[in-house]
Amino acid sequence: MEKENGDIWTFVELLRHRVSYGYIYYYVFPQKKPEKDAEIERYYKSDIKKYQRTYRKHARGLRNYFYMRWNDTGIVLATEGQPDPELTHIEQFLQDIRRKPLRLKVSDITELVIHAQERKSRKTLKVNVYLSKHTIQIIKANLLQVLKLNANPSKKEQKQAKANIKRAWLINGYPSFNGLLEQKKALRSWYVKEARVRGINIPIQELKLSYFRKNRLKHK
């Protein structure tokens, strides 16, 4: 089982990894008791070996399940296949991540939207991670506040104004998953444009973009 370990981006990469290998259905529920993790893992047969998952899938045609937890949020992922006879009750809760993106609340500001789509040339799915519209709105509001406080600086104040604008460029801290990188580029262009409107000319290349992301994982 994958659980909270203090790094949300490692958790998201593990989630992306599972989804890309066919765990396209999900069920999100409150899970505020970490001591129950092992019990939940056994209940959904998430602790079985790879060869057992292969047998269930190919010989019996059954779904495989995988349990994860981030903070107080539990997530059960499931593959295609017939429902496990002992777990038929979960069917009514399962959502297809290709049709209804999974939303993961990370903090008061950050909400992630995770969506998968088929790829013609590869067996694995393409999994995109976005910031929600609400998160983008909060980020823009915070950046606009900085711009307003530093608007129309004198020649003497230009250097400090630019430094303040760069310091506020917190979007750079998000990793560059598919989807997120495009959002960061769009936000940077918007930020530079809004700065110019307020008399602050800052070259776009001075607002660095982080291209880091977690290493690719091996399928287990």
PDB file of C-alpha atoms in Angstrom:
ATOM      1  CA  MET A   1       0.000   0.000   0.000  1.00  0.00           C
ATOM      2  CA  GLU A   2       1.103   3.541  -0.706  1.00  0.00           C
ATOM      3  CA  LYS A   3       0.345   5.955   2.117  1.00  0.00           C
ATOM      4  CA  GLU A   4       1.181   9.432   3.351  1.00  0.00           C
ATOM      5  CA  ASN A   5       4.939   9.886   3.747  1.00  0.00           C
ATOM      6  CA  GLY A   6       5.195  13.673   3.853  1.00  0.00           C
ATOM      7  CA  ASP A   7       5.668  14.123   0.098  1.00  0.00           C
ATOM      8  CA  ILE A   8       2.466  14.670  -1.880  1.00  0.00           C
ATOM      9  CA  TRP A   9       4.314  14.596  -5.197  1.00  0.00           C
ATOM     10  CA  THR A  10       5.729  11.118  -4.564  1.00  0.00           C
ATOM     11  CA  PHE A  11       2.179  10.013  -3.747  1.00  0.00           C
ATOM     12  CA  VAL A  12       0.812  11.593  -6.947  1.00  0.00           C
ATOM     13  CA  GLU A  13       3.531   9.946  -9.039  1.00  0.00           C
ATOM     14  CA  LEU A  14       2.641   6.553  -7.532  1.00  0.00           C
ATOM     15  CA  LEU A  15      -1.026   7.226  -8.252  1.00  0.00           C
ATOM     16  CA  ARG A  16      -0.228   8.212 -11.851  1.00  0.00           C
ATOM     17  CA  HIS A  17       1.852   5.073 -12.218  1.00  0.00           C
ATOM     18  CA  ARG A  18      -0.990   2.788 -11.132  1.00  0.00           C
ATOM     19  CA  VAL A  19      -3.535   4.551 -13.322  1.00  0.00           C
ATOM     20  CA  SER A  20      -1.245   4.413 -16.371  1.00  0.00           C
ATOM     21  CA  TYR A  21      -1.068   0.604 -15.982  1.00  0.00           C
ATOM     22  CA  GLY A  22      -4.811   0.110 -16.026  1.00  0.00           C
ATOM     23  CA  TYR A  23      -6.152   1.074 -12.608  1.00  0.00           C
ATOM     24  CA  ILE A  24      -8.697   3.354 -14.248  1.00  0.00           C
ATOM     25  CA  TYR A  25     -11.496   3.155 -11.688  1.00  0.00           C
ATOM     26  CA  TYR A  26     -11.349   4.888  -8.332  1.00  0.00           C
ATOM     27  CA  TYR A  27     -13.271   5.322  -5.116  1.00  0.00           C
ATOM     28  CA  VAL A  28     -12.365   8.132  -2.693  1.00  0.00           C
ATOM     29  CA  PHE A  29     -13.449   8.025   0.936  1.00  0.00           C
ATOM     30  CA  PRO A  30     -12.489   9.558   4.328  1.00  0.00           C
ATOM     31  CA  GLN A  31      -9.800   7.545   6.121  1.00  0.00           C
ATOM     32  CA  LYS A  32      -8.729   9.202   9.369  1.00  0.00           C
ATOM     33  CA  LYS A  33      -7.390   6.074  11.096  1.00  0.00           C
ATOM     34  CA  PRO A  34      -3.907   5.115   9.816  1.00  0.00           C
ATOM     35  CA  GLU A  35      -3.959   2.070  12.109  1.00  0.00           C
ATOM     36  CA  LYS A  36      -6.735   0.672   9.864  1.00  0.00           C
ATOM     37  CA  ASP A  37      -4.571   0.766   6.716  1.00  0.00           C
ATOM     38  CA  ALA A  38      -3.428  -2.851   6.911  1.00  0.00           C
ATOM     39  CA  GLU A  39      -6.977  -4.053   7.521  1.00  0.00           C
ATOM     40  CA  ILE A  40      -8.321  -2.062   4.550  1.00  0.00           C
ATOM     41  CA  GLU A  41      -5.475  -3.300   2.380  1.00  0.00           C
ATOM     42  CA  ARG A  42      -6.333  -6.940   3.176  1.00  0.00           C
ATOM     43  CA  TYR A  43     -10.044  -6.297   2.698  1.00  0.00           C
ATOM     44  CA  TYR A  44      -9.535  -5.039  -0.867  1.00  0.00           C
ATOM     45  CA  LYS A  45      -6.873  -7.707  -1.532  1.00  0.00           C
ATOM     46  CA  SER A  46      -4.409  -4.931  -2.260  1.00  0.00           C
ATOM     47  CA  ASP A  47      -1.576  -6.811  -0.543  1.00  0.00           C
ATOM     48  CA  ILE A  48      -1.398  -9.748  -2.984  1.00  0.00           C
ATOM     49  CA  LYS A  49       1.680 -10.463  -5.122  1.00  0.00           C
ATOM     50  CA  LYS A  50       2.110  -9.536  -8.784  1.00  0.00           C
ATOM     51  CA  TYR A  51       1.667 -13.144  -9.946  1.00  0.00           C
ATOM     52  CA  GLN A  52      -1.600 -13.334  -7.980  1.00  0.00           C
ATOM     53  CA  ARG A  53      -2.848 -10.178  -9.679  1.00  0.00           C
ATOM     54  CA  THR A  54      -1.935 -11.688 -13.048  1.00  0.00           C
ATOM     55  CA  TYR A  55      -3.841 -14.885 -12.213  1.00  0.00           C
ATOM     56  CA  ARG A  56      -6.924 -12.963 -11.085  1.00  0.00           C
ATOM     57  CA  LYS A  57      -6.883 -10.866 -14.244  1.00  0.00           C
ATOM     58  CA  HIS A  58      -6.123 -13.474 -16.924  1.00  0.00           C
ATOM     59  CA  ALA A  59      -7.340 -16.785 -15.458  1.00  0.00           C
ATOM     60  CA  ARG A  60     -10.392 -15.577 -13.548  1.00  0.00           C
ATOM     61  CA  GLY A  61     -11.193 -12.321 -15.332  1.00  0.00           C
ATOM     62  CA  LEU A  62     -11.503 -10.435 -12.044  1.00  0.00           C
ATOM     63  CA  ARG A  63     -10.725  -6.844 -11.202  1.00  0.00           C
ATOM     64  CA  ASN A  64      -7.595  -6.087  -9.228  1.00  0.00           C
ATOM     65  CA  TYR A  65      -7.758  -3.472  -6.481  1.00  0.00           C
ATOM     66  CA  PHE A  66      -5.139  -1.196  -4.958  1.00  0.00           C
ATOM     67  CA  TYR A  67      -5.481   0.845  -1.777  1.00  0.00           C
ATOM     68  CA  MET A  68      -3.699   4.167  -1.168  1.00  0.00           C
ATOM     69  CA  ARG A  69      -3.991   6.925   1.420  1.00  0.00           C
ATOM     70  CA  TRP A  70      -2.993  10.597   1.562  1.00  0.00           C
ATOM     71  CA  ASN A  71      -3.527  12.224   4.972  1.00  0.00           C
ATOM     72  CA  ASP A  72      -7.225  11.617   5.752  1.00  0.00           C
ATOM     73  CA  THR A  73      -8.153  10.558   2.222  1.00  0.00           C
ATOM     74  CA  GLY A  74      -8.355   6.900   1.246  1.00  0.00           C
ATOM     75  CA  ILE A  75      -8.343   5.876  -2.418  1.00  0.00           C
ATOM     76  CA  VAL A  76      -9.178   2.453  -3.831  1.00  0.00           C
ATOM     77  CA  LEU A  77      -8.143   1.935  -7.452  1.00  0.00           C
ATOM     78  CA  ALA A  78      -9.504  -0.884  -9.619  1.00  0.00           C
ATOM     79  CA  THR A  79      -8.780  -2.373 -13.041  1.00  0.00           C
ATOM     80  CA  GLU A  80     -11.138  -3.614 -15.734  1.00  0.00           C
ATOM     81  CA  GLY A  81     -12.689  -7.033 -15.091  1.00  0.00           C
ATOM     82  CA  GLN A  82     -15.538  -8.752 -13.342  1.00  0.00           C
ATOM     83  CA  PRO A  83     -16.267  -7.535  -9.798  1.00  0.00           C
ATOM     84  CA  ASP A  84     -14.763  -9.647  -7.048  1.00  0.00           C
ATOM     85  CA  PRO A  85     -17.703 -11.636  -5.552  1.00  0.00           C
ATOM     86  CA  GLU A  86     -16.692 -10.427  -2.087  1.00  0.00           C
ATOM     87  CA  LEU A  87     -16.477  -6.765  -3.114  1.00  0.00           C
ATOM     88  CA  THR A  88     -19.536  -6.208  -5.291  1.00  0.00           C
ATOM     89  CA  HIS A  89     -20.798  -3.438  -2.986  1.00  0.00           C
ATOM     90  CA  ILE A  90     -17.995  -1.100  -4.110  1.00  0.00           C
ATOM     91  CA  GLU A  91     -19.214  -1.112  -7.728  1.00  0.00           C
ATOM     92  CA  GLN A  92     -21.751   1.641  -7.085  1.00  0.00           C
ATOM     93  CA  PHE A  93     -18.964   3.956  -5.908  1.00  0.00           C
ATOM     94  CA  LEU A  94     -16.375   3.342  -8.631  1.00  0.00           C
ATOM     95  CA  GLN A  95     -15.707   6.223 -11.044  1.00  0.00           C
ATOM     96  CA  ASP A  96     -13.886   6.004 -14.379  1.00  0.00           C
ATOM     97  CA  ILE A  97     -10.934   8.415 -14.248  1.00  0.00           C
ATOM     98  CA  ARG A  98     -11.062   8.741 -18.055  1.00  0.00           C
ATOM     99  CA  ARG A  99     -14.554  10.245 -17.795  1.00  0.00           C
ATOM    100  CA  LYS A 100     -14.602  11.831 -14.337  1.00  0.00           C
ATOM    101  CA  PRO A 101     -11.213  13.167 -13.186  1.00  0.00           C
ATOM    102  CA  LEU A 102     -10.088  12.387  -9.641  1.00  0.00           C
ATOM    103  CA  ARG A 103      -9.835  15.458  -7.400  1.00  0.00           C
ATOM    104  CA  LEU A 104      -7.311  15.479  -4.565  1.00  0.00           C
ATOM    105  CA  LYS A 105      -7.390  18.261  -1.973  1.00  0.00           C
ATOM    106  CA  VAL A 106      -3.791  18.903  -0.918  1.00  0.00           C
ATOM    107  CA  SER A 107      -4.173  22.120   1.093  1.00  0.00           C
ATOM    108  CA  ASP A 108      -6.456  25.123   1.515  1.00  0.00           C
ATOM    109  CA  ILE A 109      -4.943  26.506  -1.702  1.00  0.00           C
ATOM    110  CA  THR A 110      -4.008  23.480  -3.791  1.00  0.00           C
ATOM    111  CA  GLU A 111      -6.450  21.031  -5.329  1.00  0.00           C
ATOM    112  CA  LEU A 112      -5.194  18.605  -7.976  1.00  0.00           C
ATOM    113  CA  VAL A 113      -7.233  17.188 -10.842  1.00  0.00           C
ATOM    114  CA  ILE A 114      -6.021  13.860 -12.249  1.00  0.00           C
ATOM    115  CA  HIS A 115      -7.309  12.595 -15.602  1.00  0.00           C
ATOM    116  CA  ALA A 116      -6.356   9.697 -17.889  1.00  0.00           C
ATOM    117  CA  GLN A 117      -6.760   9.139 -21.617  1.00  0.00           C
ATOM    118  CA  GLU A 118      -5.998   6.352 -24.075  1.00  0.00           C
ATOM    119  CA  ARG A 119      -2.880   6.436 -26.265  1.00  0.00           C
ATOM    120  CA  LYS A 120      -2.944   4.856 -29.730  1.00  0.00           C
ATOM    121  CA  SER A 121       0.723   3.909 -29.906  1.00  0.00           C
ATOM    122  CA  ARG A 122       1.302   2.610 -26.356  1.00  0.00           C
ATOM    123  CA  LYS A 123      -0.311   0.135 -23.995  1.00  0.00           C
ATOM    124  CA  THR A 124      -0.157   2.480 -21.014  1.00  0.00           C
ATOM    125  CA  LEU A 125      -2.535   5.402 -20.532  1.00  0.00           C
ATOM    126  CA  LYS A 126      -1.510   9.055 -20.571  1.00  0.00           C
ATOM    127  CA  VAL A 127      -2.177  10.536 -17.133  1.00  0.00           C
ATOM    128  CA  ASN A 128      -2.421  14.310 -16.742  1.00  0.00           C
ATOM    129  CA  VAL A 129      -2.228  16.242 -13.480  1.00  0.00           C
ATOM    130  CA  TYR A 130      -3.710  19.746 -13.352  1.00  0.00           C
ATOM    131  CA  LEU A 131      -4.336  22.429 -10.791  1.00  0.00           C
ATOM    132  CA  SER A 132      -8.083  22.978 -10.359  1.00  0.00           C
ATOM    133  CA  LYS A 133      -9.686  26.185 -11.665  1.00  0.00           C
ATOM    134  CA  HIS A 134     -10.216  27.295  -8.075  1.00  0.00           C
ATOM    135  CA  THR A 135      -6.503  26.851  -7.306  1.00  0.00           C
ATOM    136  CA  ILE A 136      -5.538  28.851 -10.415  1.00  0.00           C
ATOM    137  CA  GLN A 137      -7.897  31.633  -9.313  1.00  0.00           C
ATOM    138  CA  ILE A 138      -6.280  31.762  -5.856  1.00  0.00           C
ATOM    139  CA  ILE A 139      -2.773  31.855  -7.344  1.00  0.00           C
ATOM    140  CA  LYS A 140      -3.758  34.659  -9.738  1.00  0.00           C
ATOM    141  CA  ALA A 141      -5.382  36.639  -6.917  1.00  0.00           C
ATOM    142  CA  ASN A 142      -2.213  36.357  -4.803  1.00  0.00           C
ATOM    143  CA  LEU A 143       0.015  37.368  -7.713  1.00  0.00           C
ATOM    144  CA  LEU A 144      -2.242  40.320  -8.557  1.00  0.00           C
ATOM    145  CA  GLN A 145      -1.971  41.516  -4.969  1.00  0.00           C
ATOM    146  CA  VAL A 146       1.819  41.590  -5.301  1.00  0.00           C
ATOM    147  CA  LEU A 147       1.561  43.454  -8.600  1.00  0.00           C
ATOM    148  CA  LYS A 148      -0.787  46.062  -7.117  1.00  0.00           C
ATOM    149  CA  LEU A 149       1.573  46.682  -4.196  1.00  0.00           C
ATOM    150  CA  ASN A 150       4.471  47.234  -6.608  1.00  0.00           C
ATOM    151  CA  ALA A 151       2.612  48.999  -9.424  1.00  0.00           C
ATOM    152  CA  ASN A 152       4.084  51.952 -11.324  1.00  0.00           C
ATOM    153  CA  PRO A 153       7.460  52.062  -9.546  1.00  0.00           C
ATOM    154  CA  SER A 154       9.931  54.869 -10.095  1.00  0.00           C
ATOM    155  CA  LYS A 155      13.261  54.110 -11.767  1.00  0.00           C
ATOM    156  CA  LYS A 156      14.779  53.813  -8.320  1.00  0.00           C
ATOM    157  CA  GLU A 157      12.074  51.337  -7.213  1.00  0.00           C
ATOM    158  CA  GLN A 158      12.147  49.144 -10.338  1.00  0.00           C
ATOM    159  CA  LYS A 159      14.833  46.786  -9.035  1.00  0.00           C
ATOM    160  CA  GLN A 160      12.999  46.132  -5.764  1.00  0.00           C
ATOM    161  CA  ALA A 161       9.669  45.749  -7.569  1.00  0.00           C
ATOM    162  CA  LYS A 162      11.127  43.101  -9.867  1.00  0.00           C
ATOM    163  CA  ALA A 163      12.642  41.277  -6.889  1.00  0.00           C
ATOM    164  CA  ASN A 164       9.251  41.227  -5.161  1.00  0.00           C
ATOM    165  CA  ILE A 165       7.584  39.865  -8.285  1.00  0.00           C
ATOM    166  CA  LYS A 166      10.147  37.089  -8.653  1.00  0.00           C
ATOM    167  CA  ARG A 167       9.801  36.189  -4.981  1.00  0.00           C
ATOM    168  CA  ALA A 168       6.055  35.786  -5.443  1.00  0.00           C
ATOM    169  CA  TRP A 169       6.505  33.351  -8.335  1.00  0.00           C
ATOM    170  CA  LEU A 170       5.559  30.343  -6.173  1.00  0.00           C
ATOM    171  CA  ILE A 171       3.997  28.397  -9.050  1.00  0.00           C
ATOM    172  CA  ASN A 172       7.548  27.311  -9.853  1.00  0.00           C
ATOM    173  CA  GLY A 173       7.366  24.937  -6.871  1.00  0.00           C
ATOM    174  CA  TYR A 174       4.887  22.627  -8.587  1.00  0.00           C
ATOM    175  CA  PRO A 175       6.422  19.697 -10.489  1.00  0.00           C
ATOM    176  CA  SER A 176       6.078  19.428 -14.240  1.00  0.00           C
ATOM    177  CA  PHE A 177       3.641  16.588 -14.719  1.00  0.00           C
ATOM    178  CA  ASN A 178       1.710  16.409 -17.985  1.00  0.00           C
ATOM    179  CA  GLY A 179      -0.829  19.226 -17.743  1.00  0.00           C
ATOM    180  CA  LEU A 180       0.821  21.132 -14.912  1.00  0.00           C
ATOM    181  CA  LEU A 181       3.711  22.302 -17.071  1.00  0.00           C
ATOM    182  CA  GLU A 182       1.327  23.829 -19.609  1.00  0.00           C
ATOM    183  CA  GLN A 183      -0.521  25.595 -16.785  1.00  0.00           C
ATOM    184  CA  LYS A 184       2.728  27.014 -15.385  1.00  0.00           C
ATOM    185  CA  LYS A 185       3.741  28.361 -18.797  1.00  0.00           C
ATOM    186  CA  ALA A 186       0.336  30.012 -19.264  1.00  0.00           C
ATOM    187  CA  LEU A 187       0.456  31.558 -15.778  1.00  0.00           C
ATOM    188  CA  ARG A 188       3.947  32.913 -16.376  1.00  0.00           C
ATOM    189  CA  SER A 189       2.871  34.624 -19.612  1.00  0.00           C
ATOM    190  CA  TRP A 190      -0.172  36.092 -17.856  1.00  0.00           C
ATOM    191  CA  TYR A 191       1.953  37.310 -14.931  1.00  0.00           C
ATOM    192  CA  VAL A 192       4.489  39.069 -17.173  1.00  0.00           C
ATOM    193  CA  LYS A 193       1.672  40.719 -19.163  1.00  0.00           C
ATOM    194  CA  GLU A 194      -0.085  41.945 -16.009  1.00  0.00           C
ATOM    195  CA  ALA A 195       3.229  43.289 -14.669  1.00  0.00           C
ATOM    196  CA  ARG A 196       3.792  45.335 -17.836  1.00  0.00           C
ATOM    197  CA  VAL A 197       0.298  46.816 -17.548  1.00  0.00           C
ATOM    198  CA  ARG A 198       1.378  48.092 -14.118  1.00  0.00           C
ATOM    199  CA  GLY A 199       4.624  49.613 -15.331  1.00  0.00           C
ATOM    200  CA  ILE A 200       6.978  46.759 -14.450  1.00  0.00           C
ATOM    201  CA  ASN A 201       8.908  45.299 -17.377  1.00  0.00           C
ATOM    202  CA  ILE A 202      10.325  41.929 -16.449  1.00  0.00           C
ATOM    203  CA  PRO A 203      11.710  39.526 -19.109  1.00  0.00           C
ATOM    204  CA  ILE A 204       9.756  36.268 -19.132  1.00  0.00           C
ATOM    205  CA  GLN A 205      12.967  34.222 -18.908  1.00  0.00           C
ATOM    206  CA  GLU A 206      13.697  35.745 -15.503  1.00  0.00           C
ATOM    207  CA  LEU A 207      10.720  33.863 -14.097  1.00  0.00           C
ATOM    208  CA  LYS A 208      12.213  30.410 -14.112  1.00  0.00           C
ATOM    209  CA  LEU A 209      10.165  27.265 -14.727  1.00  0.00           C
ATOM    210  CA  SER A 210      10.953  24.141 -12.771  1.00  0.00           C
ATOM    211  CA  TYR A 211      10.969  21.034 -14.941  1.00  0.00           C
ATOM    212  CA  PHE A 212      11.511  18.593 -12.103  1.00  0.00           C
ATOM    213  CA  ARG A 213       9.268  15.573 -11.589  1.00  0.00           C
ATOM    214  CA  LYS A 214       9.673  12.287  -9.786  1.00  0.00           C
ATOM    215  CA  ASN A 215      11.609   9.485 -11.446  1.00  0.00           C
ATOM    216  CA  ARG A 216       9.630   6.985 -13.464  1.00  0.00           C
ATOM    217  CA  LEU A 217       8.618   3.940 -11.476  1.00  0.00           C
ATOM    218  CA  LYS A 218       8.889   0.289 -12.352  1.00  0.00           C
ATOM    219  CA  HIS A 219       5.620  -1.586 -12.674  1.00  0.00           C
ATOM    220  CA  LYS A 220       4.918  -3.964  -9.813  1.00  0.00           C
TER     221      LYS A 220
END
